[in-house]
CSV table of C-alpha atoms in Angstrom, one decimal:
chain,number,residue,atom,x,y,z
I,998,UNK,CA,0.0,0.0,0.0
I,999,UNK,CA,2.8,2.4,0.9
I,1000,UNK,CA,4.6,1.6,-2.3
I,1001,UNK,CA,1.6,2.8,-4.4
I,1002,UNK,CA,1.3,5.9,-2.2
I,1003,UNK,CA,5.0,6.7,-2.7
I,1004,UNK,CA,4.8,6.2,-6.4
I,1005,UNK,CA,1.7,8.5,-6.6
I,1006,UNK,CA,3.4,11.2,-4.6
I,1007,UNK,CA,6.6,11.0,-6.7
I,1008,UNK,CA,4.5,11.3,-9.9
I,1009,UNK,CA,2.4,14.2,-8.6
I,1010,UNK,CA,5.3,16.0,-6.9
I,1011,UNK,CA,8.5,15.1,-8.7
I,1012,UNK,CA,10.5,17.7,-6.9
I,1013,UNK,CA,9.5,16.3,-3.5
I,1014,UNK,CA,10.6,13.3,-1.4
I,1015,UNK,CA,8.2,11.2,0.7
I,1016,UNK,CA,9.8,10.9,4.2
I,1017,UNK,CA,8.5,9.1,7.3
I,1018,UNK,CA,9.9,10.4,10.6
I,1019,UNK,CA,9.7,8.1,13.6
I,1020,UNK,CA,10.9,8.6,17.2
I,1021,UNK,CA,13.7,6.3,18.3
I,1022,UNK,CA,13.0,3.9,21.1
I,1023,UNK,CA,14.1,4.7,24.6
I,1024,UNK,CA,14.5,8.5,24.1
I,1025,UNK,CA,13.0,11.2,26.3
I,1026,UNK,CA,12.4,13.5,23.4
I,1027,UNK,CA,8.8,14.6,22.7
I,1028,UNK,CA,6.7,12.8,20.1
I,1029,UNK,CA,6.2,14.3,16.7
I,1030,UNK,CA,2.7,15.3,15.7
I,1031,UNK,CA,3.1,14.4,12.1
I,1032,UNK,CA,5.0,11.4,10.7
I,1033,UNK,CA,4.8,11.8,6.9
I,1034,UNK,CA,6.5,14.7,5.1
I,1035,UNK,CA,6.8,15.8,1.5
I,1036,UNK,CA,10.3,17.3,1.6
I,1037,UNK,CA,11.7,19.6,-1.2
I,1038,UNK,CA,14.4,17.6,-2.9
I,1039,UNK,CA,16.9,20.6,-2.6
I,1040,UNK,CA,16.5,20.8,1.2
I,1041,UNK,CA,19.6,19.9,3.2
I,1042,UNK,CA,19.5,17.4,6.1
I,1043,UNK,CA,20.2,20.3,8.4
I,1044,UNK,CA,17.2,22.3,7.2
I,1045,UNK,CA,15.0,19.2,7.6
I,1046,UNK,CA,16.3,18.7,11.2
I,1047,UNK,CA,15.2,22.3,11.8
I,1048,UNK,CA,11.7,21.4,10.5
I,1049,UNK,CA,11.5,18.4,12.9
I,1050,UNK,CA,12.8,20.5,15.8
I,1051,UNK,CA,10.0,23.0,15.3
I,1052,UNK,CA,7.3,20.2,15.0
I,1053,UNK,CA,8.3,18.7,18.3
I,1054,UNK,CA,8.7,22.1,19.9
I,1055,UNK,CA,12.2,21.3,21.1
I,1056,UNK,CA,13.9,24.0,23.2
I,1057,UNK,CA,17.1,25.4,21.8
I,1058,UNK,CA,19.4,23.9,24.4
I,1059,UNK,CA,18.2,20.4,23.7
I,1060,UNK,CA,20.0,18.3,21.1
I,1061,UNK,CA,18.3,16.3,18.4
I,1062,UNK,CA,19.8,13.7,16.1
I,1063,UNK,CA,18.3,12.4,12.9
I,1064,UNK,CA,19.3,9.0,11.7
I,1065,UNK,CA,18.9,7.1,8.4
I,1066,UNK,CA,19.4,3.3,8.8
I,1067,UNK,CA,21.1,4.0,12.2
I,1068,UNK,CA,23.6,6.4,10.6
I,1069,UNK,CA,23.8,10.1,11.2
I,1070,UNK,CA,23.7,11.7,7.7
I,1071,UNK,CA,25.9,14.8,7.1
I,1072,UNK,CA,23.9,18.0,7.8
I,1073,UNK,CA,25.0,19.6,4.4
I,1074,UNK,CA,23.8,16.6,2.4
I,1075,UNK,CA,20.8,17.1,0.1
I,1076,UNK,CA,17.7,15.2,1.1
I,1077,UNK,CA,17.5,14.0,-2.6
I,1078,UNK,CA,20.9,12.3,-2.3
I,1079,UNK,CA,20.0,10.7,1.1
I,1080,UNK,CA,16.7,9.6,-0.5
I,1081,UNK,CA,18.3,8.0,-3.5
I,1082,UNK,CA,20.9,6.2,-1.4
I,1083,UNK,CA,18.6,5.0,1.4
I,1084,UNK,CA,15.0,4.9,0.3
I,1085,UNK,CA,13.1,1.8,1.4
I,1086,UNK,CA,11.6,-0.6,-1.3
I,1087,UNK,CA,8.2,1.0,-0.5
I,1088,UNK,CA,9.5,4.3,-1.9
I,1089,UNK,CA,9.7,6.2,1.4
I,1090,UNK,CA,12.8,7.5,3.2
I,1091,UNK,CA,12.6,6.4,6.8
I,1092,UNK,CA,14.3,8.7,9.4
I,1093,UNK,CA,14.5,8.3,13.1
I,1094,UNK,CA,15.1,11.1,15.6
I,1095,UNK,CA,16.5,10.9,19.1
I,1096,UNK,CA,17.7,13.2,21.8
I,1097,UNK,CA,21.0,11.2,22.1
I,1098,UNK,CA,23.6,10.3,19.5
I,1099,UNK,CA,23.1,6.6,20.0
I,1100,UNK,CA,24.6,5.5,16.7
I,1101,UNK,CA,27.6,6.2,14.5
I,1102,UNK,CA,28.3,8.8,11.8
I,1103,UNK,CA,29.4,8.4,8.2
């Protein structure tokens, strides 16, 4: 079902990327109110992190880490590049957020 949804999204919005954002297990960071995003392809990971921060109303002194397949993507990387390299077979890019850097980096 998600595969058809992702294909429909990519067809209708070719300059956008379907992303699903989920909270990591065992983190004390707030829940996000919206899990599915249509992200502009030219957005950087850092800009998307800012979008997520605002959605969960995270205070400035709190850290947030966003992972793709348990790896911290570079903040300057384009979301389109991360999508092409890491999209799921259902056509969505899955990202996990946490208040702790629990995984490694590239």
